[in-house]
Short mmCIF file of C-alpha atoms in Angstrom, two decimals:
data_model
loop_
_atom_site.label_atom_id
_atom_site.label_comp_id
_atom_site.label_asym_id
_atom_site.label_seq_id
_atom_site.Cartn_x
_atom_site.Cartn_y
_atom_site.Cartn_z
CA MET A 25 -5.83 -1.62 -36.91
CA ASN A 26 -8.42 0.14 -34.80
CA HIS A 27 -8.72 -1.14 -31.28
CA GLN A 28 -10.85 0.37 -28.58
CA SER A 29 -8.81 0.76 -25.40
CA LYS A 30 -10.13 -0.93 -22.26
CA LEU A 31 -8.58 1.93 -20.26
CA PRO A 32 -9.10 4.92 -22.59
CA ASN A 33 -8.46 7.64 -20.02
CA LEU A 34 -5.41 6.16 -18.37
CA GLU A 35 -2.41 8.48 -18.16
CA THR A 36 1.21 7.59 -17.50
CA THR A 37 1.49 6.78 -13.81
CA ILE A 38 2.59 9.75 -11.71
CA PHE A 39 5.39 7.65 -10.20
CA SER A 40 7.00 7.19 -13.61
CA VAL A 41 6.52 10.88 -14.47
CA MET A 42 8.08 12.22 -11.26
CA SER A 43 10.93 9.71 -11.07
CA ALA A 44 11.90 10.40 -14.70
CA LEU A 45 11.76 14.14 -14.02
CA ALA A 46 13.84 13.73 -10.86
CA GLN A 47 16.45 11.82 -12.82
CA LYS A 48 16.52 14.38 -15.63
CA HIS A 49 17.01 17.30 -13.23
CA LYS A 50 19.20 15.37 -10.76
CA ALA A 51 16.64 16.18 -8.07
CA ILE A 52 16.38 14.56 -4.64
CA ASN A 53 13.68 11.97 -5.24
CA LEU A 54 11.22 11.96 -2.35
CA SER A 55 8.41 11.00 -4.73
CA GLN A 56 8.39 7.26 -5.36
CA GLY A 57 7.96 4.98 -2.35
CA PHE A 58 11.19 3.06 -2.24
CA PRO A 59 14.07 3.22 0.26
CA ASP A 60 17.36 4.60 -1.01
CA PHE A 61 19.25 2.48 1.50
CA LYS A 62 20.21 -1.16 1.23
CA GLY A 63 18.13 -4.00 2.65
CA ASP A 64 19.61 -6.39 5.20
CA GLN A 65 22.68 -8.17 3.81
CA LYS A 66 21.60 -11.30 5.66
CA LEU A 67 18.44 -11.53 3.55
CA ILE A 68 20.37 -10.90 0.33
CA ASP A 69 22.84 -13.65 1.30
CA LEU A 70 19.95 -16.05 1.98
CA VAL A 71 18.61 -15.46 -1.54
CA SER A 72 22.06 -16.13 -3.02
CA ALA A 73 22.47 -19.27 -0.92
CA ASN A 74 19.15 -20.64 -2.18
CA MET A 75 20.03 -19.82 -5.79
CA ASN A 76 23.37 -21.60 -5.37
CA ALA A 77 21.63 -24.55 -3.72
CA GLY A 78 19.69 -25.05 -6.94
CA TYR A 79 16.23 -23.68 -6.08
CA ASN A 80 15.89 -22.10 -9.51
CA TYR A 81 12.89 -24.06 -10.77
CA TYR A 82 9.18 -23.28 -10.32
CA ALA A 83 8.00 -22.92 -6.75
CA PRO A 84 4.67 -24.56 -5.84
CA MET A 85 1.75 -22.61 -7.28
CA PRO A 86 0.42 -21.17 -3.98
CA GLY A 87 3.94 -20.53 -2.67
CA VAL A 88 6.64 -22.42 -0.79
CA LEU A 89 4.97 -24.19 2.15
CA LYS A 90 7.71 -23.09 4.56
CA LEU A 91 6.97 -19.44 3.72
CA ARG A 92 3.20 -19.89 3.98
CA GLU A 93 3.75 -21.47 7.41
CA ALA A 94 5.92 -18.51 8.44
CA ILE A 95 3.19 -16.09 7.33
CA ALA A 96 0.57 -18.09 9.25
CA LYS A 97 2.75 -17.99 12.37
CA LYS A 98 3.10 -14.21 12.05
CA TYR A 99 -0.70 -13.79 12.08
CA ASP A 100 -0.99 -16.10 15.09
CA ASP A 101 1.73 -14.21 16.96
CA LEU A 102 0.62 -10.67 16.13
CA TYR A 103 -3.15 -10.92 15.96
CA SER A 104 -4.05 -14.34 17.47
CA SER A 105 -5.80 -14.87 14.17
CA THR A 106 -5.26 -18.02 12.15
CA TYR A 107 -4.90 -18.50 8.40
CA HIS A 108 -4.31 -22.08 7.29
CA PRO A 109 -1.08 -22.33 5.26
CA ASP A 110 -2.54 -25.04 2.99
CA ASN A 111 -5.51 -23.17 1.60
CA GLU A 112 -5.80 -19.64 3.04
CA ILE A 113 -2.44 -18.07 2.07
CA THR A 114 -1.02 -17.49 -1.42
CA VAL A 115 2.40 -15.98 -2.20
CA THR A 116 2.12 -13.35 -4.95
CA ALA A 117 4.33 -11.24 -7.20
CA GLY A 118 3.92 -8.25 -4.91
CA ALA A 119 0.78 -6.74 -3.38
CA THR A 120 -0.34 -5.13 -6.65
CA GLN A 121 -0.70 -8.55 -8.27
CA ALA A 122 -2.62 -9.76 -5.22
CA ILE A 123 -5.00 -6.80 -5.47
CA TYR A 124 -5.53 -7.32 -9.21
CA THR A 125 -6.11 -11.05 -8.75
CA ALA A 126 -8.65 -10.60 -5.93
CA ILE A 127 -10.59 -8.06 -7.99
CA THR A 128 -10.47 -10.22 -11.13
CA ALA A 129 -11.68 -13.29 -9.22
CA PHE A 130 -14.90 -11.59 -8.11
CA ILE A 131 -15.75 -8.43 -10.04
CA ARG A 132 -18.08 -8.86 -12.99
CA PRO A 133 -19.46 -6.24 -15.39
CA ARG A 134 -21.58 -3.62 -13.58
CA ASP A 135 -20.50 -4.73 -10.10
CA GLU A 136 -19.76 -1.71 -7.90
CA VAL A 137 -16.62 -1.35 -5.79
CA ILE A 138 -16.36 1.35 -3.12
CA VAL A 139 -12.96 3.07 -3.11
CA PHE A 140 -11.82 5.74 -0.66
CA ARG A 141 -9.95 8.61 -2.29
CA PRO A 142 -7.12 9.53 -2.29
CA ALA A 143 -6.54 5.94 -3.44
CA TYR A 144 -3.43 4.11 -4.58
CA ASP A 145 -3.44 4.18 -8.35
CA CYS A 146 -3.82 0.47 -9.16
CA TYR A 147 -7.28 0.01 -7.60
CA ILE A 148 -9.55 1.73 -10.10
CA PRO A 149 -7.90 0.47 -13.33
CA SER A 150 -8.13 -3.09 -11.96
CA ILE A 151 -11.86 -2.62 -11.30
CA GLU A 152 -12.48 -1.09 -14.73
CA LEU A 153 -10.52 -3.78 -16.62
CA ASN A 154 -12.95 -6.30 -15.15
CA GLY A 155 -16.01 -4.29 -16.20
CA GLY A 156 -16.73 -3.09 -12.67
CA LYS A 157 -17.65 0.41 -11.60
CA ALA A 158 -15.60 2.26 -8.98
CA ILE A 159 -17.72 4.26 -6.54
CA SER A 160 -15.43 6.90 -5.06
CA ILE A 161 -15.82 8.38 -1.60
CA GLN A 162 -13.59 11.43 -1.31
CA LEU A 163 -11.78 11.98 2.00
CA HIS A 164 -10.43 15.40 2.95
CA LYS A 165 -7.39 16.91 4.63
CA PRO A 166 -6.14 17.19 7.28
CA ASP A 167 -7.37 13.95 8.88
CA TYR A 168 -8.87 12.01 5.90
CA LYS A 169 -11.49 10.52 8.20
CA ILE A 170 -14.28 8.32 6.82
CA ASP A 171 -17.91 9.27 7.45
CA TRP A 172 -19.46 5.82 7.59
CA ASN A 173 -22.96 7.29 7.16
CA ASN A 174 -21.85 8.38 3.68
CA VAL A 175 -20.63 4.85 2.99
CA ALA A 176 -23.97 3.40 4.08
CA LYS A 177 -25.75 5.70 1.60
CA VAL A 178 -23.86 4.37 -1.44
CA ILE A 179 -24.17 0.67 -0.60
CA ASN A 180 -26.78 -1.05 -2.74
CA ASN A 181 -27.49 -4.44 -4.33
CA ASN A 182 -24.72 -3.88 -6.90
CA THR A 183 -22.05 -3.29 -4.23
CA LYS A 184 -19.71 -6.25 -4.54
CA MET A 185 -16.54 -5.04 -2.81
CA ILE A 186 -15.10 -2.33 -0.56
CA ILE A 187 -11.37 -1.59 -0.77
CA ILE A 188 -9.61 -0.23 2.30
CA ASN A 189 -5.97 0.68 2.89
CA THR A 190 -4.52 1.07 6.37
CA PRO A 191 -2.02 2.51 7.16
CA HIS A 192 -3.14 4.72 4.29
CA ASN A 193 -1.07 5.76 1.30
CA PRO A 194 -0.81 8.67 0.48
CA SER A 195 -2.19 10.42 3.60
CA GLY A 196 -0.33 8.49 6.33
CA THR A 197 -3.52 8.06 8.41
CA VAL A 198 -4.59 4.81 10.03
CA PHE A 199 -8.01 3.26 10.56
CA SER A 200 -9.19 3.17 14.16
CA LYS A 201 -10.82 0.20 15.86
CA GLU A 202 -14.08 2.14 15.59
CA ASP A 203 -13.62 2.44 11.82
CA MET A 204 -13.24 -1.32 11.54
CA LEU A 205 -16.28 -1.99 13.74
CA GLN A 206 -18.34 0.35 11.55
CA LEU A 207 -17.15 -1.45 8.42
CA GLN A 208 -17.96 -4.79 10.01
CA LYS A 209 -21.45 -3.58 10.95
CA LEU A 210 -22.12 -2.18 7.45
CA THR A 211 -21.10 -5.38 5.68
CA ASN A 212 -22.75 -7.84 8.09
CA ASN A 213 -25.40 -10.01 6.44
CA THR A 214 -24.35 -8.88 2.95
CA ASN A 215 -22.37 -10.53 0.16
CA ILE A 216 -19.87 -7.66 0.10
CA ILE A 217 -16.19 -8.65 -0.04
CA VAL A 218 -13.60 -6.44 1.69
CA LEU A 219 -10.18 -6.06 0.09
CA SER A 220 -7.79 -4.79 2.76
CA ASP A 221 -4.49 -3.42 1.49
CA GLU A 222 -2.23 -3.76 4.55
CA VAL A 223 1.19 -3.36 2.93
CA TYR A 224 2.32 -0.88 5.61
CA GLU A 225 1.12 -2.92 8.61
CA HIS A 226 4.61 -2.92 10.17
CA ILE A 227 5.19 0.81 9.70
CA ILE A 228 2.94 2.48 12.26
CA PHE A 229 3.80 5.23 14.74
CA ASP A 230 3.07 6.86 18.09
CA ASP A 231 2.05 3.58 19.72
CA GLU A 232 -0.95 3.21 17.39
CA GLN A 233 -2.09 -0.37 16.80
CA HIS A 234 -2.59 -1.71 13.30
CA GLN A 235 -6.25 -2.67 12.97
CA SER A 236 -6.06 -5.62 10.62
CA VAL A 237 -9.34 -7.00 9.26
CA CYS A 238 -8.34 -10.36 10.74
CA LEU A 239 -8.92 -8.98 14.26
CA PHE A 240 -12.66 -8.71 13.58
CA PRO A 241 -14.22 -12.16 13.03
CA GLU A 242 -17.17 -11.11 10.86
CA LEU A 243 -14.91 -8.90 8.75
CA LYS A 244 -12.28 -11.58 8.43
CA SER A 245 -14.85 -13.99 7.04
CA ARG A 246 -15.40 -11.75 4.00
CA SER A 247 -11.96 -10.19 3.58
CA PHE A 248 -8.76 -10.47 1.60
CA ILE A 249 -5.55 -9.12 3.12
CA THR A 250 -2.80 -8.11 0.68
CA ALA A 251 0.75 -7.52 1.86
CA SER A 252 4.23 -6.81 0.50
CA PHE A 253 7.62 -8.19 1.53
CA GLY A 254 9.27 -5.69 -0.81
CA LYS A 255 7.84 -2.78 1.16
CA THR A 256 8.53 -4.43 4.50
CA PHE A 257 12.16 -5.40 3.90
CA HIS A 258 13.35 -2.52 1.64
CA ASN A 259 13.63 -4.63 -1.51
CA THR A 260 10.76 -3.31 -3.61
CA GLY A 261 12.31 -4.61 -6.83
CA TRP A 262 11.87 -8.22 -5.68
CA LYS A 263 8.09 -7.90 -6.18
CA THR A 264 7.15 -10.54 -3.61
CA GLY A 265 4.05 -10.33 -1.45
CA TYR A 266 1.16 -12.47 -0.30
CA CYS A 267 -2.57 -12.67 0.15
CA CYS A 268 -4.60 -14.16 3.02
CA ALA A 269 -8.32 -14.98 3.01
CA PRO A 270 -10.76 -17.62 4.24
CA LYS A 271 -10.74 -20.79 2.14
CA ASP A 272 -13.94 -20.05 0.19
CA LEU A 273 -12.51 -16.75 -1.04
CA MET A 274 -8.99 -18.08 -1.56
CA ASP A 275 -10.27 -20.97 -3.71
CA GLU A 276 -11.49 -18.40 -6.26
CA PHE A 277 -8.36 -16.24 -5.92
CA VAL A 278 -6.11 -19.22 -6.74
CA LYS A 279 -8.05 -19.96 -9.95
CA VAL A 280 -6.98 -16.56 -11.31
CA HIS A 281 -3.50 -16.64 -9.75
CA GLN A 282 -2.78 -19.98 -11.43
CA PHE A 283 -3.21 -18.52 -14.92
CA ASN A 284 -1.93 -15.05 -14.13
CA VAL A 285 1.53 -15.70 -12.67
CA PHE A 286 1.26 -19.38 -11.63
CA SER A 287 4.12 -19.13 -9.13
CA VAL A 288 6.57 -16.65 -7.67
CA ASN A 289 10.36 -16.36 -7.34
CA HIS A 290 11.53 -19.55 -5.63
CA PRO A 291 14.87 -18.62 -3.97
CA ILE A 292 13.44 -15.38 -2.60
CA GLN A 293 10.53 -17.26 -1.01
CA LEU A 294 12.89 -19.68 0.74
CA ALA A 295 15.04 -16.78 1.93
CA LEU A 296 12.03 -14.93 3.32
CA ALA A 297 10.80 -18.06 5.11
CA GLU A 298 14.08 -18.29 7.01
CA TYR A 299 14.30 -14.52 7.56
CA LEU A 300 10.83 -14.41 9.12
CA GLU A 301 11.97 -16.81 11.84
CA GLU A 302 13.31 -13.69 13.59
CA PRO A 303 10.22 -11.50 14.31
CA ASN A 304 12.37 -8.45 15.09
CA HIS A 305 13.08 -8.16 11.37
CA TYR A 306 9.59 -6.69 11.02
CA LEU A 307 8.87 -5.59 14.60
CA GLU A 308 11.74 -3.05 14.51
CA LEU A 309 10.44 -1.25 11.41
CA SER A 310 8.07 1.15 13.18
CA GLY A 311 10.92 2.43 15.33
CA LEU A 312 13.25 2.84 12.34
CA PHE A 313 10.73 4.81 10.29
CA GLN A 314 9.37 6.84 13.21
CA GLU A 315 12.92 8.14 13.74
CA LYS A 316 13.03 9.14 10.07
CA ARG A 317 9.58 10.76 10.21
CA ASP A 318 10.53 12.69 13.35
CA LEU A 319 13.84 13.79 11.84
CA PHE A 320 12.18 14.98 8.64
CA LEU A 321 9.37 16.86 10.42
CA ASN A 322 11.77 18.40 12.93
CA LEU A 323 13.97 19.64 10.11
CA ILE A 324 11.07 21.34 8.26
CA LYS A 325 9.11 22.67 11.24
CA GLU A 326 10.26 26.25 10.51
CA SER A 327 9.34 25.96 6.82
CA ARG A 328 6.15 27.37 5.28
CA PHE A 329 4.78 23.85 4.78
CA THR A 330 2.28 22.62 7.38
CA PHE A 331 1.50 19.03 8.34
CA THR A 332 -0.30 16.53 10.49
CA PRO A 333 2.37 13.95 11.44
CA SER A 334 1.99 10.70 9.52
CA LYS A 335 0.59 7.88 11.67
CA GLY A 336 1.85 5.11 9.40
CA THR A 337 3.49 4.26 6.03
CA TYR A 338 6.73 5.98 5.07
CA PHE A 339 4.96 8.96 3.55
CA GLN A 340 4.31 12.43 4.88
CA ALA A 341 1.66 14.68 3.36
CA LEU A 342 2.59 18.37 3.42
CA ASP A 343 0.11 21.23 3.01
CA TYR A 344 1.62 24.02 0.89
CA SER A 345 -1.28 26.51 1.16
CA ASN A 346 1.13 29.06 2.70
CA VAL A 347 3.67 28.56 -0.08
CA SER A 348 1.77 28.83 -3.35
CA ASN A 349 -1.65 29.00 -5.00
CA GLU A 350 -0.48 26.73 -7.81
CA ASN A 351 -2.18 23.48 -8.66
CA ASP A 352 -0.35 20.68 -6.81
CA TYR A 353 0.68 18.96 -10.06
CA ASP A 354 2.21 22.18 -11.43
CA LEU A 355 4.00 22.86 -8.15
CA ALA A 356 5.38 19.31 -7.96
CA ILE A 357 6.82 19.74 -11.48
CA ARG A 358 8.26 23.18 -10.66
CA LEU A 359 9.84 22.06 -7.37
CA THR A 360 11.56 19.25 -9.26
CA GLU A 361 12.76 21.38 -12.17
CA GLU A 362 13.67 24.58 -10.31
CA HIS A 363 14.46 23.49 -6.75
CA GLY A 364 15.71 19.93 -7.21
CA ILE A 365 13.22 18.06 -5.04
CA ALA A 366 10.59 15.60 -6.32
CA SER A 367 7.29 14.78 -4.59
CA ILE A 368 3.91 13.38 -5.58
CA PRO A 369 0.87 15.67 -6.01
CA ILE A 370 -1.97 14.11 -4.03
CA SER A 371 -4.64 15.30 -6.50
CA VAL A 372 -3.71 12.41 -8.83
CA PHE A 373 -5.18 10.01 -6.23
CA ASN A 374 -8.35 12.08 -5.71
CA GLU A 375 -11.73 12.03 -7.41
CA ASN A 376 -11.75 14.41 -10.40
CA LYS A 377 -8.19 15.37 -9.43
CA LEU A 378 -9.42 17.42 -6.48
CA ASP A 379 -6.60 19.81 -5.53
CA GLU A 380 -6.32 20.39 -1.77
CA LYS A 381 -2.79 21.88 -1.98
CA MET A 382 -1.12 18.71 -0.71
CA LEU A 383 2.13 17.02 -1.75
CA ARG A 384 3.33 13.59 -0.62
CA PHE A 385 6.97 13.09 0.38
CA CYS A 386 8.66 9.74 1.05
CA PHE A 387 10.90 9.66 4.13
CA ALA A 388 12.22 6.11 3.58
CA LYS A 389 15.58 7.68 2.77
CA THR A 390 18.99 8.04 4.38
CA ASP A 391 19.29 10.78 6.99
CA ASP A 392 21.60 12.66 4.62
CA THR A 393 18.99 12.59 1.84
CA LEU A 394 16.31 13.82 4.27
CA LYS A 395 18.55 16.67 5.49
CA ARG A 396 19.28 17.79 1.95
CA GLY A 397 15.59 17.59 1.07
CA ALA A 398 14.62 19.56 4.17
CA ASP A 399 17.14 22.30 3.34
CA ILE A 400 15.40 22.77 0.00
CA LEU A 401 11.90 22.81 1.53
CA ASN A 402 13.04 25.36 4.13
CA SER A 403 14.32 27.64 1.36
CA ILE A 404 11.01 27.74 -0.52
#
């Protein structure tokens, strides 16, 4: 049978490529974004308790009410910004599903979606599967700052959505308040929807403040927020996240969600609802990961790699211009095969695979793993 692919140019995701290569060569895997340490035993025990209590049937379609109320309380506490648990919050099978669902609910053929590159690799395929057109705006090292005048130039009547990600994966930069005010100004009096990927909201350093779209009333009125409990609580394999948006947007989101996943893991939702009653479970994360970032950067400061310290996420971008002239993809492969350390080449997230001699390393690892990784980087 001859079928025309809906994603004809899609390659195997770089995360699968590098993790498989790391496994094959028994390399230290600083590529894929998952912690190599265990999540809180208390949370794991809460999941088990709810399984044993019999909560093994379908959860309500938008999510367990107790969890939606806990999420609503978090937004009230952190941002003094309210999302109604009944109709403005949906629990999802991770943030990626939330992103796909939001795009599918609104993007029609020929709609344009502005994406800032380097961009996480699920955004553009999700746009293209729905017949939309991704309009890429390339950001550049070392600061990956957005020139909002450039954004204004590409907005037109076909612009349906703008996707933002702060703290930003893979660069580790964060949007400033000024960035958000510019975005709010640009989208005012338009029908443009903002999709704000805020999965790293609790991992932010150097006393920076996370600038959530919900802090800006006009922006909030047109925005989706997507978030991930897996990222936040070191259990990425649980694939549990959520989405927040004003009711008019969420009504459309839920129509797709209902026939996409319908509902999400019941005992995990109940466990998370109870776990969120203690805010320190997420408030302590910035401190934990800043220690790891500082350790990692301190260990490699004498190496030939250069860097701007990550401001958020658990990723650090390293500039290897002083190390090699190789393409970043080739170097990432060679470092894994010959030196036993795996990273992610940032070109895969860029427009036309622009190579700026940057590799992304994950520091959500044990101190021992980071020390062994740093020893290798120092030897190169």
